[in-house]
Coordinates of N, CA and C in Angstrom, one line a residue:
M94 N -0.4 -12.4 87.3 CA -0.6 -11.5 86.2 C -1.4 -12.1 85.1
R95 N -2.3 -11.3 84.6 CA -3.2 -11.7 83.6 C -2.7 -11.4 82.2
K96 N -2.8 -12.4 81.2 CA -2.4 -12.2 79.8 C -3.6 -11.9 78.9
Y97 N -3.4 -10.9 78.0 CA -4.4 -10.6 77.0 C -3.9 -11.1 75.7
S98 N -4.8 -11.8 75.0 CA -4.4 -12.2 73.6 C -5.4 -11.6 72.6
S99 N -4.8 -11.1 71.5 CA -5.7 -10.5 70.4 C -5.2 -11.0 69.1
N100 N -6.1 -11.3 68.3 CA -5.8 -11.7 66.9 C -6.0 -10.5 65.9
L101 N -6.2 -9.3 66.5 CA -6.5 -8.2 65.6 C -5.3 -7.8 64.7
A102 N -4.1 -7.9 65.2 CA -2.9 -7.7 64.4 C -2.8 -8.7 63.2
F103 N -3.0 -9.9 63.6 CA -3.0 -11.0 62.5 C -4.1 -10.8 61.5
V104 N -5.3 -10.4 61.9 CA -6.4 -10.1 60.9 C -6.0 -8.9 60.0
D105 N -5.4 -7.9 60.6 CA -5.0 -6.7 59.8 C -3.9 -7.1 58.8
F106 N -3.0 -7.9 59.2 CA -1.9 -8.4 58.3 C -2.5 -9.2 57.2
L107 N -3.5 -10.1 57.4 CA -4.1 -10.9 56.4 C -4.9 -10.0 55.4
F108 N -5.6 -9.0 56.0 CA -6.3 -8.1 55.1 C -5.4 -7.3 54.2
I109 N -4.3 -6.8 54.7 CA -3.4 -6.0 53.9 C -2.7 -6.9 52.8
L110 N -2.4 -8.1 53.2 CA -1.9 -9.1 52.2 C -2.9 -9.4 51.1
L111 N -4.2 -9.6 51.5 CA -5.2 -9.8 50.5 C -5.3 -8.6 49.5
L112 N -5.3 -7.4 50.1 CA -5.4 -6.2 49.2 C -4.2 -6.1 48.3
A113 N -3.0 -6.5 48.7 CA -1.8 -6.5 47.9 C -2.0 -7.4 46.7
F114 N -2.5 -8.7 47.0 CA -2.7 -9.7 46.0 C -3.7 -9.2 44.9
I115 N -4.8 -8.6 45.4 CA -5.8 -8.1 44.5 C -5.3 -7.0 43.6
S116 N -4.5 -6.1 44.2 CA -3.9 -5.0 43.4 C -3.0 -5.5 42.4
M117 N -2.1 -6.5 42.7 CA -1.2 -7.1 41.7 C -2.0 -7.8 40.7
F118 N -3.1 -8.5 41.0 CA -3.9 -9.2 40.0 C -4.5 -8.3 39.0
I119 N -5.0 -7.2 39.5 CA -5.6 -6.2 38.6 C -4.5 -5.5 37.7
L120 N -3.4 -5.2 38.3 CA -2.3 -4.7 37.5 C -1.8 -5.7 36.4
A121 N -1.8 -6.9 36.8 CA -1.4 -8.0 35.8 C -2.4 -8.1 34.6
L122 N -3.7 -8.0 34.9 CA -4.7 -8.0 33.9 C -4.5 -6.8 32.9
I123 N -4.3 -5.7 33.5 CA -4.1 -4.5 32.6 C -2.9 -4.6 31.7
L124 N -1.8 -5.2 32.3 CA -0.6 -5.3 31.5 C -0.7 -6.4 30.4
I125 N -1.5 -7.5 30.7 CA -1.7 -8.6 29.8 C -2.6 -8.1 28.6
N126 N -3.7 -7.4 28.9 CA -4.6 -7.0 27.9 C -4.6 -5.4 27.9
P127 N -3.6 -4.8 27.2 CA -3.5 -3.4 27.2 C -4.7 -2.8 26.4
I128 N -5.1 -1.6 26.8 CA -6.2 -1.0 26.1 C -5.8 -0.7 24.7
T129 N -6.6 -1.2 23.7 CA -6.3 -1.0 22.3 C -6.6 0.5 22.0
K130 N -5.6 1.1 21.3 CA -5.8 2.4 20.9 C -6.0 2.4 19.4
K131 N -6.7 3.4 18.9 CA -7.0 3.5 17.5 C -5.7 3.9 16.8
S132 N -5.6 3.3 15.6 CA -4.3 3.6 14.8 C -4.1 5.1 14.6
E133 N -2.9 5.5 14.8 CA -2.6 6.9 14.6 C -2.6 7.4 13.2
V134 N -2.4 6.4 12.2 CA -2.4 6.7 10.8 C -3.7 6.1 10.2
E135 N -4.5 6.9 9.7 CA -5.7 6.4 9.0 C -5.4 6.0 7.6
R136 N -5.6 4.7 7.3 CA -5.3 4.2 6.0 C -6.5 4.4 5.1
K137 N -6.3 5.2 4.1 CA -7.4 5.4 3.1 C -6.7 5.8 1.8
A138 N -7.5 5.8 0.8 CA -7.0 6.2 -0.5 C -8.0 7.1 -1.2
E139 N -7.6 8.2 -1.8 CA -8.5 9.1 -2.6 C -8.5 8.7 -4.0
F140 N -7.3 8.3 -4.6 CA -7.2 7.9 -6.0 C -6.5 6.6 -6.1
L141 N -6.8 5.8 -7.1 CA -6.0 4.6 -7.4 C -5.7 4.6 -8.9
I142 N -4.4 4.3 -9.1 CA -3.9 4.1 -10.5 C -3.5 2.7 -10.6
T143 N -4.2 1.9 -11.5 CA -3.9 0.5 -11.7 C -3.3 0.2 -13.1
L144 N -2.3 -0.6 -13.1 CA -1.7 -1.1 -14.4 C -1.9 -2.6 -14.4
E145 N -2.4 -3.1 -15.5 CA -2.6 -4.6 -15.6 C -2.1 -5.0 -17.0
W146 N -1.6 -6.2 -17.1 CA -1.2 -6.8 -18.4 C -1.5 -8.3 -18.3
S147 N -1.3 -9.0 -19.4 CA -1.7 -10.4 -19.6 C -1.3 -11.2 -18.3
E148 N -2.3 -11.9 -17.8 CA -2.1 -12.6 -16.5 C -1.0 -13.7 -16.5
K149 N -0.8 -14.3 -17.7 CA 0.2 -15.4 -17.8 C 1.5 -14.9 -18.4
S150 N 1.7 -13.6 -18.5 CA 2.9 -13.0 -19.1 C 4.1 -13.1 -18.1
D151 N 5.3 -13.4 -18.7 CA 6.5 -13.4 -17.9 C 7.1 -12.0 -17.9
D152 N 6.6 -11.1 -18.7 CA 7.2 -9.8 -18.8 C 6.9 -9.0 -17.5
D153 N 7.9 -8.1 -17.2 CA 7.8 -7.2 -16.0 C 7.5 -5.8 -16.5
V154 N 6.4 -5.2 -16.2 CA 6.0 -3.9 -16.6 C 5.9 -3.1 -15.3
D155 N 6.4 -1.9 -15.3 CA 6.4 -1.0 -14.0 C 5.6 0.2 -14.3
L156 N 5.0 0.7 -13.1 CA 4.2 1.9 -13.1 C 5.0 3.0 -12.4
W157 N 5.1 4.1 -12.9 CA 5.8 5.3 -12.3 C 4.9 6.5 -12.3
V158 N 4.8 7.2 -11.2 CA 4.0 8.4 -11.1 C 4.8 9.5 -10.4
E159 N 4.7 10.7 -11.0 CA 5.3 11.9 -10.4 C 4.1 12.8 -10.0
D160 N 4.2 13.3 -8.8 CA 3.1 14.3 -8.4 C 3.5 15.7 -8.7
S161 N 2.7 16.6 -8.4 CA 2.9 18.0 -8.7 C 4.1 18.7 -7.9
L162 N 4.5 18.0 -6.9 CA 5.7 18.5 -6.1 C 7.0 17.9 -6.6
G163 N 7.0 17.0 -7.6 CA 8.2 16.4 -8.0 C 8.5 15.1 -7.4
N164 N 7.7 14.6 -6.4 CA 7.9 13.3 -5.8 C 7.6 12.2 -6.9
I165 N 8.4 11.2 -6.9 CA 8.2 10.1 -7.9 C 8.1 8.7 -7.1
V166 N 7.1 8.0 -7.4 CA 6.9 6.7 -6.8 C 7.0 5.6 -7.9
S167 N 7.7 4.5 -7.6 CA 7.9 3.4 -8.5 C 8.5 2.3 -7.7
F168 N 8.9 1.2 -8.3 CA 9.5 0.1 -7.6 C 10.8 0.5 -6.9
T169 N 11.5 1.6 -7.4 CA 12.7 2.0 -6.7 C 12.4 2.9 -5.5
N170 N 11.2 3.4 -5.4 CA 10.9 4.3 -4.2 C 9.4 4.1 -4.0
T171 N 9.0 3.1 -3.2 CA 7.6 2.7 -3.1 C 6.7 3.7 -2.3
T172 N 7.3 4.7 -1.6 CA 6.5 5.7 -0.9 C 7.1 7.1 -1.2
A173 N 6.3 8.0 -1.7 CA 6.8 9.3 -2.0 C 5.6 10.3 -1.9
G174 N 5.8 11.2 -1.0 CA 4.7 12.2 -0.7 C 3.5 11.5 -0.2
L175 N 2.4 11.7 -0.9 CA 1.1 11.0 -0.5 C 0.8 9.8 -1.4
M176 N 1.8 9.3 -2.1 CA 1.7 8.2 -3.0 C 2.4 6.9 -2.5
Y177 N 1.7 5.8 -2.7 CA 2.3 4.5 -2.3 C 2.1 3.4 -3.3
L178 N 3.2 2.7 -3.7 CA 3.1 1.6 -4.6 C 2.7 0.3 -3.7
D179 N 1.6 -0.3 -4.0 CA 1.1 -1.4 -3.1 C 1.9 -2.7 -3.4
K180 N 2.3 -2.9 -4.7 CA 3.0 -4.1 -5.0 C 3.8 -3.9 -6.3
D181 N 5.0 -4.4 -6.3 CA 5.8 -4.4 -7.5 C 5.7 -5.8 -8.2
D182 N 4.8 -5.9 -9.2 CA 4.6 -7.1 -9.8 C 5.6 -7.4 -10.9
L183 N 6.2 -8.6 -10.8 CA 7.3 -9.0 -11.7 C 6.9 -10.0 -12.8
G184 N 5.6 -10.0 -13.1 CA 5.1 -11.0 -14.1 C 4.8 -12.3 -13.4
T185 N 4.9 -13.4 -14.1 CA 4.6 -14.7 -13.4 C 5.6 -15.1 -12.4
S186 N 6.8 -14.5 -12.4 CA 7.9 -14.9 -11.4 C 7.5 -14.7 -10.0
N187 N 6.5 -13.8 -9.7 CA 6.1 -13.7 -8.3 C 4.6 -14.0 -8.1
D188 N 4.1 -14.9 -8.9 CA 2.7 -15.3 -8.8 C 2.5 -16.6 -8.0
T189 N 3.6 -17.2 -7.6 CA 3.5 -18.5 -6.9 C 3.6 -18.2 -5.4
I190 N 2.6 -18.8 -4.6 CA 2.6 -18.7 -3.2 C 2.7 -20.1 -2.6
Y191 N 3.1 -20.3 -1.4 CA 3.2 -21.6 -0.7 C 2.2 -21.6 0.4
L192 N 1.3 -22.6 0.4 CA 0.3 -22.7 1.5 C 0.9 -23.3 2.7
P193 N 0.2 -23.2 3.8 CA 0.7 -23.8 5.1 C 1.1 -25.3 5.0
D194 N 0.4 -26.0 4.2 CA 0.7 -27.5 4.1 C 1.9 -27.7 3.1
G195 N 2.5 -26.7 2.6 CA 3.7 -26.8 1.7 C 3.4 -26.9 0.2
T196 N 2.1 -26.9 -0.1 CA 1.8 -27.0 -1.6 C 1.9 -25.6 -2.2
E197 N 2.2 -25.7 -3.5 CA 2.3 -24.4 -4.3 C 0.9 -24.1 -4.8
Q198 N 0.7 -22.8 -4.9 CA -0.5 -22.3 -5.6 C -0.1 -21.1 -6.5
I199 N -0.5 -21.1 -7.7 CA -0.1 -20.0 -8.6 C -1.4 -19.2 -8.8
I200 N -1.2 -17.9 -8.6 CA -2.3 -16.9 -8.7 C -1.9 -16.0 -9.9
Y201 N -2.5 -16.3 -11.0 CA -2.2 -15.5 -12.2 C -2.8 -14.2 -12.2
L202 N -2.0 -13.2 -11.9 CA -2.5 -11.8 -11.9 C -1.3 -10.9 -12.0
N203 N -1.3 -10.1 -13.0 CA -0.2 -9.1 -13.2 C -0.8 -7.7 -13.1
R204 N -0.6 -7.1 -11.9 CA -1.2 -5.8 -11.6 C -0.3 -5.0 -10.6
E205 N -0.1 -3.8 -11.0 CA 0.6 -2.8 -10.0 C -0.5 -1.7 -9.7
V206 N -0.5 -1.3 -8.4 CA -1.4 -0.3 -8.0 C -0.7 0.8 -7.2
I207 N -0.9 2.0 -7.6 CA -0.4 3.1 -6.8 C -1.6 3.8 -6.2
A208 N -1.6 4.0 -4.9 CA -2.7 4.7 -4.1 C -2.2 6.1 -3.8
L209 N -3.1 7.0 -4.0 CA -2.8 8.4 -3.6 C -3.7 8.6 -2.3
R210 N -3.1 8.8 -1.2 CA -3.8 9.0 0.1 C -4.4 10.4 0.2
G211 N -3.9 11.2 -0.6 CA -4.4 12.6 -0.7 C -3.9 13.2 -2.0
W212 N -4.0 14.5 -2.2 CA -3.5 15.1 -3.5 C -3.1 16.5 -3.2
V213 N -2.2 17.0 -4.1 CA -1.8 18.4 -4.1 C -2.2 18.9 -5.4
E214 N -2.7 20.1 -5.5 CA -3.2 20.7 -6.7 C -2.0 20.7 -7.7
G215 N -2.3 20.3 -9.0 CA -1.3 20.4 -10.0 C -1.3 19.1 -10.9
E216 N -0.2 18.9 -11.6 CA -0.1 17.9 -12.6 C 0.5 16.6 -12.0
Y217 N 0.0 15.5 -12.4 CA 0.5 14.2 -12.1 C 0.8 13.5 -13.4
I218 N 2.1 12.9 -13.5 CA 2.5 12.3 -14.7 C 2.6 10.8 -14.5
I219 N 1.9 10.0 -15.3 CA 1.8 8.6 -15.1 C 2.5 7.9 -16.3
N220 N 3.5 7.1 -16.0 CA 4.3 6.4 -17.0 C 4.3 4.9 -16.8
T221 N 4.5 4.2 -17.9 CA 4.7 2.7 -17.8 C 6.1 2.5 -18.4
H222 N 6.7 1.4 -17.9 CA 8.1 1.1 -18.4 C 8.2 -0.4 -18.4
V223 N 8.7 -1.0 -19.5 CA 9.0 -2.4 -19.6 C 10.4 -2.7 -19.0
Y224 N 10.4 -3.2 -17.8 CA 11.6 -3.5 -17.1 C 12.3 -4.7 -17.7
S225 N 11.5 -5.8 -18.0 CA 12.1 -6.9 -18.7 C 11.1 -7.5 -19.6
K226 N 11.6 -7.9 -20.8 CA 10.7 -8.5 -21.8 C 11.2 -9.9 -22.0
R227 N 10.5 -10.9 -21.5 CA 10.9 -12.3 -21.6 C 10.1 -13.1 -22.7
G228 N 8.9 -12.6 -23.0 CA 8.1 -13.4 -24.0 C 8.2 -12.7 -25.4
P229 N 7.9 -13.5 -26.4 CA 8.0 -13.0 -27.8 C 6.9 -12.1 -28.2
N230 N 5.8 -12.1 -27.5 CA 4.6 -11.4 -28.0 C 4.6 -10.0 -27.4
P231 N 3.9 -9.0 -28.1 CA 3.8 -7.7 -27.5 C 3.0 -7.8 -26.2
I232 N 3.1 -6.8 -25.4 CA 2.4 -6.8 -24.1 C 1.2 -5.9 -24.2
E233 N 0.0 -6.5 -24.0 CA -1.2 -5.7 -24.0 C -1.4 -5.1 -22.6
V234 N -1.5 -3.8 -22.5 CA -1.5 -3.2 -21.2 C -2.8 -2.4 -21.0
K235 N -3.4 -2.4 -19.8 CA -4.6 -1.6 -19.5 C -4.2 -0.8 -18.2
I236 N -4.5 0.5 -18.3 CA -4.3 1.4 -17.2 C -5.5 2.2 -16.9
E237 N -5.8 2.5 -15.7 CA -6.9 3.3 -15.3 C -6.6 4.1 -14.0
M238 N -7.3 5.3 -14.0 CA -7.2 6.1 -12.7 C -8.6 6.3 -12.2
L239 N -8.8 6.0 -10.9 CA -10.1 6.1 -10.3 C -10.0 7.1 -9.2
R240 N -11.0 7.9 -9.0 CA -11.2 8.7 -7.8 C -12.2 7.9 -7.0
L241 N -11.9 7.8 -5.7 CA -12.7 6.9 -4.9 C -13.8 7.6 -4.0
N242 N -13.5 8.9 -3.7 CA -14.5 9.6 -2.8 C -14.8 11.0 -3.4
P243 N -15.8 11.1 -4.2 CA -16.8 10.1 -4.7 C -16.2 9.3 -5.9
Y244 N -16.8 8.1 -6.1 CA -16.2 7.2 -7.1 C -16.4 7.8 -8.5
K245 N -15.4 7.8 -9.3 CA -15.4 8.3 -10.7 C -14.2 7.7 -11.4
I246 N -14.4 7.2 -12.6 CA -13.3 6.8 -13.5 C -12.7 8.1 -14.2
L247 N -11.5 8.4 -13.9 CA -10.9 9.6 -14.5 C -10.4 9.3 -15.9
F248 N -9.8 8.1 -16.1 CA -9.5 7.7 -17.5 C -9.2 6.2 -17.5
K249 N -9.4 5.6 -18.6 CA -9.0 4.2 -18.9 C -8.4 4.1 -20.2
E250 N -7.3 3.4 -20.3 CA -6.6 3.3 -21.6 C -6.0 1.9 -21.8
N251 N -6.1 1.4 -23.1 CA -5.4 0.2 -23.5 C -4.3 0.5 -24.5
F252 N -3.2 -0.1 -24.4 CA -2.1 0.1 -25.4 C -1.2 -1.1 -25.4
I253 N -0.2 -1.0 -26.3 CA 0.7 -2.1 -26.6 C 2.1 -1.7 -26.3
L254 N 2.9 -2.5 -25.6 CA 4.3 -2.3 -25.4 C 5.0 -3.4 -26.1
R255 N 6.2 -3.1 -26.7 CA 6.8 -4.1 -27.6 C 8.2 -4.5 -27.2
K256 N 8.9 -3.7 -26.5 CA 10.3 -4.1 -26.3 C 10.8 -3.7 -24.9
R257 N 11.9 -4.3 -24.5 CA 12.5 -4.0 -23.2 C 13.0 -2.6 -23.2
G258 N 12.8 -1.9 -22.0 CA 13.2 -0.5 -21.9 C 12.3 0.5 -22.4
E259 N 11.2 0.1 -23.1 CA 10.2 1.0 -23.6 C 9.5 1.7 -22.5
E260 N 9.4 3.1 -22.5 CA 8.7 3.8 -21.5 C 7.9 4.9 -22.2
I261 N 6.6 4.9 -21.8 CA 5.7 5.9 -22.3 C 5.0 6.7 -21.2
T262 N 4.7 7.9 -21.5 CA 3.8 8.7 -20.6 C 2.4 8.4 -21.1
V263 N 1.7 7.7 -20.2 CA 0.3 7.3 -20.6 C -0.6 8.5 -20.5
R264 N -0.5 9.3 -19.4 CA -1.3 10.5 -19.2 C -0.6 11.4 -18.3
R265 N -0.8 12.7 -18.5 CA -0.6 13.7 -17.5 C -2.0 14.2 -17.1
V266 N -2.3 14.2 -15.8 CA -3.6 14.6 -15.4 C -3.3 15.8 -14.4
T267 N -4.2 16.8 -14.6 CA -4.1 18.0 -13.7 C -5.3 18.0 -12.8
L268 N -5.1 18.1 -11.5 CA -6.1 18.1 -10.5 C -6.2 19.5 -9.8
D269 N -7.4 19.9 -9.5 CA -7.5 21.2 -8.8 C -7.5 21.0 -7.3
K270 N -7.7 22.0 -6.6 CA -7.5 21.9 -5.1 C -8.6 21.0 -4.5
D271 N -9.7 20.8 -5.2 CA -10.8 19.9 -4.7 C -10.7 18.5 -5.2
G272 N -9.6 18.2 -6.0 CA -9.4 16.9 -6.5 C -10.1 16.6 -7.8
H273 N -10.7 17.6 -8.5 CA -11.4 17.4 -9.7 C -10.4 17.4 -10.9
L274 N -10.7 16.6 -11.9 CA -9.8 16.6 -13.1 C -10.0 17.8 -13.9
V275 N -9.0 18.6 -14.1 CA -9.0 19.8 -14.9 C -8.7 19.6 -16.3
S276 N -7.6 18.8 -16.6 CA -7.1 18.6 -18.0 C -6.3 17.3 -18.0
T277 N -6.1 16.8 -19.2 CA -5.1 15.7 -19.4 C -4.4 16.0 -20.7
N278 N -3.2 15.4 -20.8 CA -2.5 15.4 -22.1 C -1.5 14.3 -22.1
K279 N -0.8 14.1 -23.2 CA 0.1 12.9 -23.3 C 1.6 13.4 -23.7
L280 N 1.9 14.6 -23.3 CA 3.3 15.1 -23.5 C 4.2 14.2 -22.8
Q281 N 5.2 13.6 -23.5 CA 6.1 12.6 -23.0 C 7.2 13.1 -22.1
K282 N 7.4 12.4 -21.0 CA 8.5 12.7 -20.1 C 9.1 11.4 -19.6
S283 N 10.4 11.2 -19.6 CA 11.0 9.9 -19.2 C 11.5 10.1 -17.7
F284 N 11.3 9.0 -17.0 CA 11.8 8.9 -15.6 C 13.0 7.9 -15.5
V285 N 13.0 7.0 -16.4 CA 14.0 5.9 -16.3 C 15.2 6.2 -17.1
N286 N 16.4 5.8 -16.5 CA 17.7 6.1 -17.2 C 17.8 5.1 -18.4
I287 N 17.7 5.6 -19.5 CA 17.7 4.8 -20.8 C 19.1 4.2 -21.0
S288 N 20.1 4.8 -20.5 CA 21.5 4.3 -20.8 C 21.7 3.0 -20.1
A289 N 20.8 2.6 -19.2 CA 21.0 1.2 -18.6 C 20.5 0.1 -19.5
Y290 N 19.9 0.5 -20.6 CA 19.4 -0.5 -21.6 C 20.3 -0.6 -22.8

């Protein structure tokens, strides 16, 4: 009796094994480096409201803004409607950062910024409030509102704050449906609970 030998089955087995390894390698590459997708939330700002005071001041001044729908943004609520408080500045108490080597660096800058990612037609009320007064001198404050697209300064104002708990309405600005400034006034409105002082 004559015997036939064939390596065809073994070659097929090796070929299928090679295809399986290549498929797993490609799948592993896809899982290790996923396809980056564009952010679902586009980060942009249409208006910026900035509050600045003396860079070496220990005093804590806060910025409060109410939009035409009644949403209020401040350190107590950093996101409201289309408004975002980028940083609650506490005066010099949060000006110190620690570098990777452990050394301290002080960045003297007292600034709060509220960004409006969009707008709703109507009135926006912009207030400042002295949360804490640590220094003996009055606080010299600068506030401005910018429209970014297209760039335009809507208002700039300098004023003095003198005591803890003092709150003033810096401006009320009315925007139309296209984001153009229609009017401003300084009719006072308080957001902060005065009884806490």
